[in-house]
């Protein structure tokens, strides 16, 4: 059994699933990070975050402090500047940000206030997916409390710094999680992604400098500011810094969500925390970080779950919430389900994505229905090449290709069987 | 400039552009869809992929969308690279998944960018065997046909319609592979530039609904370079004919004039040419007679006068002037119009500020409009003006290194910011929505505002007496904004028929110029296609003609005098003139009153020269030989002259009459430069290489293929055989290049994509600014004070309806407003009037009854009538009038 | 275009107040359009053509503008729904954990296919993407409340609770 050292993000979460409100939050050391940050210069906060090596927890893993350093600062900088918490969490298999928002909403607010201060933002939005109604209620309550206690609003805690923070409820669509599509959604437009460059740090929401950051990323900030970069770096055995929320779903004995050091081994997660496979099922593979990551299989079970090691194993850490494929479940069916999702959610902007995913989904369905032919497999194999990173406008379609390309690699025989037997062997 | 390498060979390209632009400008064939030279790059279709290499050593490279990458120094790319080619094939395959197999019955076939690009990428075999997605089409009005199943989701239509043309009733709906491009519900597209969708859409989703009524395969059209005659801007067009009737109009690119686009009046107004009412044969007292009988009966003695026309060619006007003598030649326009136009012309010639081309308009970064409804009077100027509003805010984008061609990035940064635009006009105009500030006022007050702005710019310009504090403040802020512009522009014109307004506009431009704004430009919109051409002949006006006594014969050139003067005055005139000869293409009240009517050709059927509102002489060439006795008016006039024994008017060819005109009239000396003469340009086919049916077209009459008609007027032949390609720019009958059958072939004719045509843009400026600055105008009108019981009745212009000829096109007729008089609700209350009430209007001696509409934007004491529409089309507006509540039965005279 | 009077008629005072309160958060009015549609939907269950027109007018946009946005997002409903809306997660973890079975049971119990509304207008049954309850799959949402670890038994109880 691995030793769990510290759980800064989740240690306050209550057993009864009720939210930690302001008083309780403060008693547990809440808003000390913000107080400390306000005593520093904004660029010192950015430097601190840079030194902590905190990387984005929304999927892409970009270094957070570095991202902030591109924001124009000082007197000539355009205003208002914006900070946006990306609470869209729609990646299938992902259920981590919801836990943080429902259980400890002030932690997010404090993290946002720190980030906003570091980039001298004037306005912050929490971009929350519409289905998260409980999160919405709890965040609304926490926001009111934070305003009341002068953690938000004009002249925060007498520091001279002011920040308005609003909750924006999204009307749905996975693509809204993509940070530039999110900006269009916030502007009340169709949520097509935007071209990069220019990056949002320079021209973002309403054309103004904007930082978009995942909920979990932001929740780390109060702790980094309170306890320092060294402490944060020391949390993870592989040196990438910090803890990570890991989740496991699928036919395991104890599906759930845990905060563990970044770099905890995959096997420990699956076998110890998730309790191993359910009786009568065998492990075949796992999407390590949500629907848009490549399958890992048996041979990868000893991979430490951090950005670099998962990448070396041929996948991505993604959101750190994994979906397990077992031997009673058809891999082709599972991939069909995933590609159906992606095909439905394609924003329709770029050709490879809207045409390629539509076709991919139809072929996978044909396989499941037993009507696919050998040539269809060739077409299927071509799609990941077609929708490779750089070929599409944004990272959505390449993400969609990750489970497909790895399934073709690891479960190729299953695809063949569907064609040869003209049926799904699992049905 | 930057050096880039394509397939390892070095090329010099424009570093400020993207790689797609660079490749196309270099003449490479690189397919694309979502990019459009006027719309910039958004990287949606992914069709323009090339392989990009980091350096000479890099042999792996990386796929890049050429339209999204800058053509920066040292860039190394390959178009032929196998991965890039394969990817492009896959993209086309993706686009074709749902595309119907309907090329053989598709309106776009043969001129389809999607067809061209499919062939270019080599995709020829469909492996997709699932059902295709299908859509319901919408009714979009008389101009545009909708066939959504053909859509490839390139986004061009909505980008053009919404972002470029400013429309908001067309949009993209839904997402994934089922995006629907259309309206929220069936209905007429509201934007005045909707017709460009036909060319912007790379396939057959939006097609020309008027062409559909008399459809012809694009390769079966006989085409010629023409000039739009439906306003004074002179947009260049390509007109197409088949079986003796006109089938359609498309844009003919001219960098400095219309660029890539036309307005809907210009594109769809052509159908008047096919009107069943067309005059085809000479008539004498209402009966058809032979040409010779007509010519024998017309005598032109010493007491004949000629009345010219601002919608007839320079040649025809000149011919008439030669026939009757310069002192007996009258411009067929009202006195007020003549004065205002002459004032504008003299300002352009004697002031130091040159007139603006439409390209100049697009490049302006601070604009003042005085007294004009630009959209309805000079539509395409409004479209280009709209683009200019991005120039000032785009400077911010440049600061952040966002190149202007990266279209959405710029728009996202700029958001709703607009550059300075100020509009002072008698009524609210559609462009007001994007204006910084607007002012609604009577013409005299508009002029006063202009003079006040000039004074605020340069204290040397005279002060305006008794100026209100508000106007002073407004003038100061406009002056400030214009002084802050690098390329300020003042737009005015003859719409208010006010010399004061025209002079005030000049005053502002001159003041800016004196303050060191050397790039200042001035643009005067003009009423008709050849208003400036006619004005250059410097003649008296119709008002003077109507006063003449002792006239034997009046020859009226392509002009309905009932639109130029109040009906009773024209009738009196006709009563006192024993012989009236009228040349025109359609019956009018004037032709009805004439003793002789001679059928004149329309622009598509004839060749000649027009001078647009910029002062640019442009040649239009006939697409086909009209049926019946129809011919150029100048040829009719020559025939009359020759029949009467005159030898000085015996021009045989267009070049001859042009030469004579250039020699006679110093102002027209440069006209021959507008286009090469017949013998200067070899032989140019009007028919595409694939023109079909030549031998069978007349098979029901004769199996012998007749000799094609000869064209003595131009290098263009009524034939498929061409001497050499490409034709000189002014003579390009249509844009075509191997593999490029759609209008996108324009790329192949430009010095660089989106730049001037090779050999220079068509047309030649006849009017140049003087080196020396003119003196400021000192006469400033007093403020407008409505007289009790009297209204200043101003013209309200309608893109569909106000112009005479296009109104005979069924689609335009459908969108023409019903008669009305508009007035301010407070004024209406004084009269005890409600919306919809019948109002008796008396002005210029004409009385009519029209329903009232109430418009809060109208200043007190100002009323508006739709310009050019019955029953007041003969009254020169603005003019003072009386209004009274009338009985509800309207006595509206019908349209002739 | 609707006149301001008609807008007043078509949107309730509460709706307009809520929309204006949200609008204050954005530098441009049209940015609030998605919030506005969700607000109206919260009050009326869906966004009818009339509501859409009224919102467009209130925010100074065209109906094509607004409908283009409405049809992009899946939580904006342009068709009427029943008194209760059940949204069943059809994404990967729920699919693995028995989505098909749960769906078939739901459809049978309600007598409608996915996307349908019961004849008595009691229920509308819609598919929804991952509800972020993957560790307790299969999951569904009824009227905004999340229900997890679904099986036939639990579904029956849940349905019974809704009038
Ligand atoms: C299709 C797509 C969906 C995404 N969805 C989310 C999401 O729901 N939540 C999130 O935080 N990031 C999401 N991302 C990543 C964001 O684009 C962005 O990288 C992230 O919000 C940045 O925050 P971080 O650096 O803190 O991770 C998504 C990216 C893509 C391409
Ligand atoms: S890959 Fe293209 S179509 Fe797909 S979501 Fe991104 S931009 Fe939209
Ligand atoms: S033309 Fe380059 S992506 Fe469409």
PDB file of C-alpha atoms and ligand atoms in Angstrom, chain A residues 174-175 178 181 191-194 342 345-355 357 387 391-399, chain B residues 43-44 46 153 176, chain C residues 72, ligand 2:
ATOM      1  CA  UNK A 174     -17.870  19.644 -25.252  1.00  0.00           C
ATOM      2  CA  UNK A 175     -15.971  21.998 -27.542  1.00  0.00           C
ATOM      3  CA  UNK A 178     -11.410  24.172 -25.576  1.00  0.00           C
ATOM      4  CA  UNK A 181     -14.061  28.076 -28.166  1.00  0.00           C
ATOM      5  CA  UNK A 191     -18.403  28.132 -29.914  1.00  0.00           C
ATOM      6  CA  UNK A 192     -15.932  27.601 -32.721  1.00  0.00           C
ATOM      7  CA  UNK A 193     -12.328  27.578 -31.580  1.00  0.00           C
ATOM      8  CA  UNK A 194     -10.135  30.516 -32.519  1.00  0.00           C
ATOM      9  CA  UNK A 342     -16.920  13.086 -30.742  1.00  0.00           C
ATOM     10  CA  UNK A 345     -19.745  17.240 -30.556  1.00  0.00           C
ATOM     11  CA  UNK A 346     -17.635  18.339 -33.532  1.00  0.00           C
ATOM     12  CA  UNK A 347     -18.165  22.042 -33.862  1.00  0.00           C
ATOM     13  CA  UNK A 348     -18.354  21.712 -37.626  1.00  0.00           C
ATOM     14  CA  UNK A 349     -15.629  24.184 -38.406  1.00  0.00           C
ATOM     15  CA  UNK A 350     -12.880  22.165 -40.062  1.00  0.00           C
ATOM     16  CA  UNK A 351     -13.341  19.507 -42.717  1.00  0.00           C
ATOM     17  CA  UNK A 352     -11.234  16.642 -41.339  1.00  0.00           C
ATOM     18  CA  UNK A 353     -13.158  16.784 -38.078  1.00  0.00           C
ATOM     19  CA  UNK A 354     -16.743  17.118 -39.237  1.00  0.00           C
ATOM     20  CA  UNK A 355     -16.405  14.842 -42.215  1.00  0.00           C
ATOM     21  CA  UNK A 357     -15.619  11.842 -37.456  1.00  0.00           C
ATOM     22  CA  UNK A 387      -7.017  14.047 -38.161  1.00  0.00           C
ATOM     23  CA  UNK A 391      -4.192  18.862 -39.627  1.00  0.00           C
ATOM     24  CA  UNK A 392      -7.288  20.097 -37.880  1.00  0.00           C
ATOM     25  CA  UNK A 393      -8.120  23.541 -36.575  1.00  0.00           C
ATOM     26  CA  UNK A 394      -8.021  22.595 -32.912  1.00  0.00           C
ATOM     27  CA  UNK A 395      -7.005  19.703 -30.677  1.00  0.00           C
ATOM     28  CA  UNK A 396     -10.491  18.197 -30.537  1.00  0.00           C
ATOM     29  CA  UNK A 397     -10.290  15.851 -33.506  1.00  0.00           C
ATOM     30  CA  UNK A 398      -6.730  14.673 -32.839  1.00  0.00           C
ATOM     31  CA  UNK A 399      -7.927  13.917 -29.303  1.00  0.00           C
TER      32      UNK A 399
ATOM     33  CA  UNK B  43      -8.311  27.886 -41.666  1.00  0.00           C
ATOM     34  CA  UNK B  44     -11.607  26.019 -41.724  1.00  0.00           C
ATOM     35  CA  UNK B  46      -7.963  22.593 -44.446  1.00  0.00           C
ATOM     36  CA  UNK B 153     -19.436  23.883 -44.896  1.00  0.00           C
ATOM     37  CA  UNK B 176     -20.925  18.886 -36.804  1.00  0.00           C
TER      38      UNK B 176
ATOM     39  CA  UNK C  72     -25.348  25.145 -31.655  1.00  0.00           C
TER      40      UNK C  72
HETATM   41  S1  LIG D   2     -11.141  19.903 -34.909  1.00  0.00           S
HETATM   42 FE1  LIG D   2     -12.152  21.401 -36.262  1.00  0.00          FE
HETATM   43  S2  LIG D   2     -14.372  20.952 -36.470  1.00  0.00           S
HETATM   44 FE2  LIG D   2     -13.411  19.752 -34.816  1.00  0.00          FE
HETATM   45  S3  LIG D   2     -13.895  20.866 -33.026  1.00  0.00           S
HETATM   46 FE3  LIG D   2     -11.832  21.517 -33.625  1.00  0.00          FE
HETATM   47  S4  LIG D   2     -12.193  23.191 -35.044  1.00  0.00           S
HETATM   48 FE4  LIG D   2     -14.187  22.237 -34.713  1.00  0.00          FE
END
